[in-house]
CSV table of C-alpha atoms and ligand atoms in Angstrom, one decimal:
chain,number,residue,atom,x,y,z
A,1,MET,CA,-214.8,-78.9,43.3
A,2,GLU,CA,-211.6,-77.3,42.3
A,3,ILE,CA,-208.3,-79.3,42.8
A,4,ASN,CA,-206.2,-77.5,45.4
A,5,GLN,CA,-204.3,-78.4,48.5
A,6,ASP,CA,-207.2,-77.8,50.9
A,7,ASN,CA,-209.8,-79.7,48.8
A,8,LEU,CA,-207.3,-82.6,48.4
A,9,LEU,CA,-206.8,-82.9,52.1
A,10,LYS,CA,-210.6,-82.8,52.7
A,11,ILE,CA,-211.5,-85.4,50.0
A,12,LEU,CA,-208.6,-87.8,50.9
A,13,ASP,CA,-209.3,-87.5,54.7
A,14,GLY,CA,-209.5,-90.9,56.3
A,15,LEU,CA,-207.5,-92.8,53.7
A,16,ALA,CA,-204.3,-94.5,54.8
A,17,LEU,CA,-201.9,-92.2,53.0
A,18,GLY,CA,-198.6,-90.5,53.7
A,19,ASP,CA,-198.2,-86.8,53.0
A,20,ILE,CA,-200.3,-85.1,50.3
A,21,HIS,CA,-198.7,-82.4,48.0
A,22,TYR,CA,-200.5,-80.5,45.3
A,23,PHE,CA,-198.9,-78.5,42.5
A,24,SER,CA,-200.8,-76.5,39.9
A,25,GLN,CA,-197.9,-77.2,37.4
A,26,VAL,CA,-194.9,-79.5,37.5
A,27,GLY,CA,-192.6,-81.1,35.0
A,28,SER,CA,-193.5,-84.7,36.1
A,29,THR,CA,-195.1,-85.8,39.3
A,30,ASN,CA,-192.9,-88.9,39.1
A,31,ASP,CA,-189.8,-86.7,39.3
A,32,VAL,CA,-191.2,-84.7,42.2
A,33,ALA,CA,-192.2,-87.9,44.0
A,34,ALA,CA,-188.6,-89.3,43.5
A,35,GLU,CA,-187.3,-86.1,45.1
A,36,TYR,CA,-189.6,-86.5,48.1
A,37,ALA,CA,-188.8,-90.2,48.3
A,38,ALA,CA,-185.0,-89.3,48.4
A,39,LYS,CA,-185.8,-87.1,51.4
A,40,ASN,CA,-187.5,-90.0,53.1
A,41,ALA,CA,-191.1,-89.0,52.6
A,42,PRO,CA,-193.5,-91.4,54.3
A,43,ASP,CA,-194.9,-94.5,52.6
A,44,LEU,CA,-198.0,-93.7,50.4
A,45,THR,CA,-197.1,-90.0,50.0
A,46,VAL,CA,-199.1,-88.6,47.1
A,47,ILE,CA,-198.1,-85.9,44.6
A,48,VAL,CA,-200.9,-84.4,42.5
A,49,ALA,CA,-200.6,-81.9,39.7
A,50,ASP,CA,-203.1,-80.1,37.6
A,51,GLU,CA,-200.7,-79.8,34.7
A,52,GLN,CA,-197.5,-81.5,33.7
A,53,THR,CA,-195.0,-79.9,31.3
A,54,ARG,CA,-192.6,-82.9,31.0
A,55,GLY,CA,-194.8,-85.8,31.8
A,56,ARG,CA,-193.2,-89.2,31.0
A,57,GLY,CA,-194.7,-92.4,29.7
A,58,ARG,CA,-193.3,-95.9,29.4
A,59,ARG,CA,-190.5,-96.7,27.0
A,60,GLY,CA,-189.2,-93.1,27.0
A,61,LYS,CA,-192.4,-91.6,25.6
A,62,LYS,CA,-193.9,-88.3,26.5
A,63,TRP,CA,-197.1,-88.1,28.4
A,64,TYR,CA,-199.2,-84.9,28.1
A,65,THR,CA,-201.4,-83.5,30.8
A,66,PRO,CA,-203.0,-80.2,29.7
A,67,HIS,CA,-204.3,-78.0,32.5
A,68,GLY,CA,-207.5,-79.1,34.2
A,69,SER,CA,-208.2,-82.0,31.8
A,70,ALA,CA,-206.9,-85.1,33.6
A,71,LEU,CA,-205.7,-86.7,36.7
A,72,ALA,CA,-201.9,-86.8,37.0
A,73,PHE,CA,-200.4,-88.1,40.3
A,74,SER,CA,-197.7,-90.3,41.8
A,75,VAL,CA,-197.7,-92.4,44.9
A,76,ILE,CA,-194.5,-93.3,46.8
A,77,LEU,CA,-194.4,-96.9,47.9
A,78,LYS,CA,-191.8,-98.2,50.4
A,79,PRO,CA,-190.3,-101.6,49.4
A,80,ASP,CA,-191.6,-103.5,52.4
A,81,HIS,CA,-195.0,-104.3,51.0
A,82,LEU,CA,-193.8,-107.4,49.2
A,83,PRO,CA,-190.8,-109.6,48.5
A,84,ILE,CA,-188.5,-108.3,45.8
A,85,HIS,CA,-189.2,-111.2,43.3
A,86,GLN,CA,-192.9,-110.1,43.4
A,87,ILE,CA,-192.1,-106.5,42.4
A,88,ALA,CA,-194.1,-106.7,39.2
A,89,ARG,CA,-197.2,-106.9,41.3
A,90,LEU,CA,-196.7,-103.1,42.1
A,91,SER,CA,-197.3,-102.5,38.4
A,92,GLY,CA,-200.5,-104.5,38.5
A,93,LEU,CA,-201.5,-102.5,41.6
A,94,GLY,CA,-201.8,-99.3,39.6
A,95,GLY,CA,-204.0,-101.0,37.0
A,96,LEU,CA,-206.3,-102.5,39.6
A,97,ALA,CA,-206.5,-99.2,41.5
A,98,VAL,CA,-207.5,-97.3,38.4
A,99,TRP,CA,-209.9,-100.0,37.3
A,100,GLU,CA,-211.6,-100.0,40.7
A,101,GLY,CA,-211.7,-96.2,40.9
A,102,ILE,CA,-213.3,-95.8,37.5
A,103,GLN,CA,-215.8,-98.6,38.2
A,104,SER,CA,-216.9,-97.2,41.5
A,105,THR,CA,-217.2,-93.6,40.2
A,106,THR,CA,-218.9,-94.4,36.9
A,107,ASN,CA,-221.0,-97.2,35.4
A,108,LEU,CA,-218.1,-98.1,33.1
A,109,ASP,CA,-216.4,-101.5,33.1
A,110,PRO,CA,-212.7,-100.9,32.2
A,111,GLU,CA,-210.2,-103.5,31.3
A,112,ILE,CA,-206.5,-103.7,31.9
A,113,LYS,CA,-204.1,-104.0,29.0
A,114,TRP,CA,-201.2,-105.9,30.6
A,115,PRO,CA,-199.3,-104.8,32.4
A,116,ASN,CA,-201.2,-101.8,33.5
A,117,ASP,CA,-202.8,-99.6,30.9
A,118,VAL,CA,-206.5,-99.1,31.5
A,119,LEU,CA,-208.9,-99.3,28.5
A,120,VAL,CA,-212.5,-98.2,28.1
A,121,ASP,CA,-214.2,-99.6,25.1
A,122,GLY,CA,-210.9,-100.9,23.9
A,123,LYS,CA,-209.2,-97.4,23.9
A,124,LYS,CA,-206.6,-96.2,26.4
A,125,VAL,CA,-207.9,-93.9,29.1
A,126,SER,CA,-205.1,-94.3,31.6
A,127,GLY,CA,-201.4,-95.0,31.6
A,128,ILE,CA,-199.2,-96.0,34.6
A,129,LEU,CA,-195.5,-95.6,35.0
A,130,ALA,CA,-193.9,-97.6,37.8
A,131,GLU,CA,-190.3,-96.5,38.6
A,132,ALA,CA,-188.0,-98.0,41.2
A,133,LYS,CA,-185.1,-96.4,43.0
A,134,TRP,CA,-182.3,-98.9,43.7
A,135,GLU,CA,-179.1,-98.5,45.8
A,136,GLY,CA,-176.9,-101.4,44.7
A,137,ASN,CA,-179.3,-104.3,44.7
A,138,GLN,CA,-181.4,-102.8,47.4
A,139,LEU,CA,-184.8,-101.4,46.5
A,140,LYS,CA,-185.2,-98.1,48.2
A,141,SER,CA,-188.6,-97.0,47.0
A,142,MET,CA,-191.1,-97.2,44.2
A,143,VAL,CA,-193.0,-94.5,42.5
A,144,LEU,CA,-196.3,-95.4,40.9
A,145,GLY,CA,-197.3,-92.6,38.5
A,146,ILE,CA,-200.9,-92.5,37.1
A,147,GLY,CA,-202.3,-90.4,34.3
A,148,LEU,CA,-206.0,-90.5,33.4
A,149,ASN,CA,-207.6,-88.6,30.6
A,150,ILE,CA,-210.9,-87.1,31.7
A,151,THR,CA,-212.1,-84.3,29.4
A,152,ARG,CA,-211.8,-83.8,25.7
A,153,GLU,CA,-208.9,-81.3,26.3
A,154,SER,CA,-206.8,-84.1,27.6
A,155,LEU,CA,-206.3,-85.3,24.0
A,156,ASN,CA,-205.3,-81.8,22.8
A,157,ILE,CA,-201.7,-83.0,22.3
A,158,PRO,CA,-199.1,-82.5,19.6
A,159,VAL,CA,-198.5,-86.1,18.7
A,160,LYS,CA,-200.4,-89.1,17.4
A,161,LEU,CA,-200.3,-92.0,19.8
A,162,ASN,CA,-199.7,-95.5,18.6
A,163,PHE,CA,-202.5,-97.0,20.7
A,164,GLU,CA,-205.8,-95.2,20.3
A,165,PRO,CA,-206.5,-92.9,23.3
A,166,THR,CA,-209.8,-91.9,24.8
A,167,TYR,CA,-211.0,-89.7,27.7
A,168,LEU,CA,-213.4,-90.8,30.4
A,169,GLU,CA,-216.1,-88.2,29.6
A,170,ALA,CA,-216.4,-89.5,26.0
A,171,HIS,CA,-218.1,-92.5,27.5
A,172,LEU,CA,-220.4,-90.7,29.9
A,173,ASP,CA,-223.2,-88.2,29.7
A,174,TYR,CA,-222.1,-86.2,32.7
A,175,SER,CA,-218.9,-84.5,33.9
A,176,VAL,CA,-216.5,-86.4,36.2
A,177,GLU,CA,-215.6,-84.9,39.5
A,178,ARG,CA,-211.8,-85.3,39.4
A,179,LEU,CA,-211.4,-85.2,43.2
A,180,VAL,CA,-214.0,-87.9,43.8
A,181,LEU,CA,-212.4,-90.1,41.1
A,182,LEU,CA,-208.9,-89.6,42.7
A,183,ARG,CA,-210.3,-90.6,46.1
A,184,ASN,CA,-211.8,-93.7,44.6
A,185,ILE,CA,-208.6,-94.7,42.9
A,186,LEU,CA,-206.6,-94.2,46.1
A,187,GLU,CA,-209.2,-96.2,48.0
A,188,GLY,CA,-208.7,-98.9,45.4
A,189,LEU,CA,-205.0,-98.6,45.8
A,190,ASN,CA,-205.3,-99.1,49.6
A,191,HIS,CA,-207.6,-102.1,49.1
A,192,TRP,CA,-205.4,-103.9,46.6
A,193,LEU,CA,-202.2,-103.0,48.4
A,194,SER,CA,-203.6,-104.8,51.5
A,195,LEU,CA,-204.1,-107.9,49.3
A,196,ILE,CA,-200.9,-107.6,47.2
A,197,ASN,CA,-199.4,-110.8,48.5
A,198,SER,CA,-202.5,-112.9,48.0
A,199,SER,CA,-203.5,-115.1,45.1
A,200,GLU,CA,-206.7,-113.1,44.9
A,201,PHE,CA,-204.6,-110.1,43.8
A,202,ILE,CA,-203.3,-112.0,40.7
A,203,ARG,CA,-206.7,-113.6,40.0
A,204,GLN,CA,-208.4,-110.2,40.0
A,205,TRP,CA,-205.7,-108.6,37.8
A,206,GLU,CA,-206.0,-111.5,35.4
A,207,SER,CA,-209.8,-111.4,35.3
A,208,LYS,CA,-209.7,-107.8,34.2
A,209,LEU,CA,-207.2,-108.3,31.4
A,210,ALA,CA,-208.2,-107.3,28.0
A,211,TYR,CA,-207.8,-109.8,25.1
A,212,ARG,CA,-207.9,-112.9,27.4
A,213,GLY,CA,-208.2,-116.0,25.2
A,214,GLU,CA,-207.5,-114.0,22.1
A,215,LYS,CA,-204.6,-113.9,19.7
A,216,ILE,CA,-202.3,-111.0,20.3
A,217,GLN,CA,-198.9,-109.8,19.3
A,218,LEU,CA,-196.3,-108.8,21.8
A,219,ASN,CA,-193.9,-106.1,20.7
A,220,ILE,CA,-190.6,-106.6,22.5
A,221,ASN,CA,-188.4,-103.5,22.6
A,222,ASP,CA,-189.7,-102.6,19.1
A,223,GLN,CA,-187.4,-105.3,17.8
A,224,GLU,CA,-189.3,-108.6,17.9
A,225,LEU,CA,-193.0,-109.5,17.5
A,226,ILE,CA,-194.3,-112.6,19.2
A,227,LEU,CA,-197.7,-114.0,18.3
A,228,GLY,CA,-199.7,-116.1,20.7
A,229,LYS,CA,-202.9,-116.6,22.6
A,230,LEU,CA,-203.1,-114.6,25.8
A,231,MET,CA,-203.8,-117.2,28.5
A,232,GLY,CA,-203.4,-115.2,31.7
A,233,LEU,CA,-200.9,-114.4,34.5
A,234,ASP,CA,-198.6,-116.4,36.6
A,235,ASN,CA,-198.0,-115.9,40.3
A,236,ALA,CA,-195.3,-113.2,39.7
A,237,GLY,CA,-197.5,-111.2,37.3
A,238,LYS,CA,-195.8,-112.5,34.1
A,239,LEU,CA,-197.9,-112.8,31.0
A,240,ILE,CA,-198.5,-116.3,29.8
A,241,LEU,CA,-198.9,-116.8,26.0
A,242,LEU,CA,-199.5,-120.0,24.1
A,243,SER,CA,-197.4,-119.8,21.0
A,244,GLU,CA,-198.6,-120.9,17.6
A,245,GLU,CA,-196.4,-124.0,18.1
A,246,GLY,CA,-198.3,-124.8,21.3
A,247,GLU,CA,-195.5,-123.8,23.6
A,248,GLU,CA,-196.3,-121.9,26.8
A,249,LEU,CA,-194.2,-118.7,27.0
A,250,ARG,CA,-193.9,-116.3,29.9
A,251,PHE,CA,-193.0,-112.6,29.7
A,252,ASP,CA,-191.8,-110.2,32.3
A,253,ILE,CA,-193.2,-106.7,32.4
A,254,GLY,CA,-189.8,-105.2,31.4
A,255,GLU,CA,-190.1,-103.1,28.2
A,256,ILE,CA,-192.8,-105.1,26.4
A,257,GLN,CA,-195.7,-103.5,24.6
A,258,LEU,CA,-198.9,-105.3,23.9
A,259,ARG,CA,-201.5,-104.7,21.3
A,260,PRO,CA,-204.4,-106.7,19.8
A,261,LEU,CA,-203.9,-108.4,16.6
A,262,VAL,CA,-206.3,-106.5,14.3
A,263,ASP,CA,-206.8,-109.0,11.5
A,264,SER,CA,-206.9,-112.4,13.0
A,265,HIS,CA,-208.0,-111.3,16.4
A,266,ARG,CA,-209.5,-114.5,17.7
A,267,ILE,CA,-208.1,-118.0,17.3
B,301,BTN,C1,-197.8,-94.7,29.8
B,301,BTN,O1,-198.9,-95.1,29.4
B,301,BTN,O2,-196.8,-94.7,29.0
B,301,BTN,C2,-197.6,-94.3,31.2
B,301,BTN,C3,-198.0,-92.9,31.4
B,301,BTN,C4,-197.8,-92.4,32.8
B,301,BTN,C5,-198.2,-91.0,33.0
B,301,BTN,C6,-198.2,-90.6,34.5
B,301,BTN,S1,-199.0,-89.0,34.7
B,301,BTN,C7,-198.4,-88.9,36.3
B,301,BTN,C8,-197.0,-89.5,36.3
B,301,BTN,N1,-196.0,-88.5,36.0
B,301,BTN,C9,-195.4,-88.8,34.8
B,301,BTN,O3,-194.5,-88.1,34.3
B,301,BTN,N2,-195.9,-89.9,34.3
B,301,BTN,C10,-196.9,-90.5,35.1
């Protein structure tokens, strides 16, 4: 089924969402979502694009969405879902929603590379960019932007990525119906949003983490590398590492990058 406004409205019917806007081409769905949020769009408004020309990734990187090859969408979230000190959970929400959507649409068992990249067979299939709009110290809205590579064409991009990418259909022997996958991700988002304040939310996010119990390195702002064993998550979604000296360290989502330690992968 082709992605267009009518088909989107049909497939997403019955989900607890705000407005739904489709664009065949945009710069970045996160930017469009921020504009709608500034005009007071309802909670859970969804912006979907078939192609992005200025898609953005974390840490100022570009994110490419060639026409018809991927899912690229953003969801506006109002701040009243959870207390401000738990805001990192919104980042985990994206990872859990994509994890659940992929799992219920395919027979694949993805993992979440903390905080919220989604991996299939150890390669990145989806990236999530959570952005917040503040006025003073008041959170006005959040935009959760999700990009998911589906066909081979999604990797037709002009740069080499520093974490090996993949696309969903590389792991399947059939084509993926993008609209069905989108519905299943948004269903997952509704489900995990209803549990966002629970301990089950953190336990589920933690249980899907890649490299748990393994030795990893954390790259902090491209300036510092920290080695340690990945133990899990604390209540606020911080990553708990056991350092080589046996000290328990906690890391905020911030601008931290995580990758497996290729040589001595396991302790
Ligand atoms: C990352 O892995 O660095 C995050 C990538 C996030 C990409 C999505 S695609 C939809 C939304 N619009 C954007 O410009 N970025 C996000």
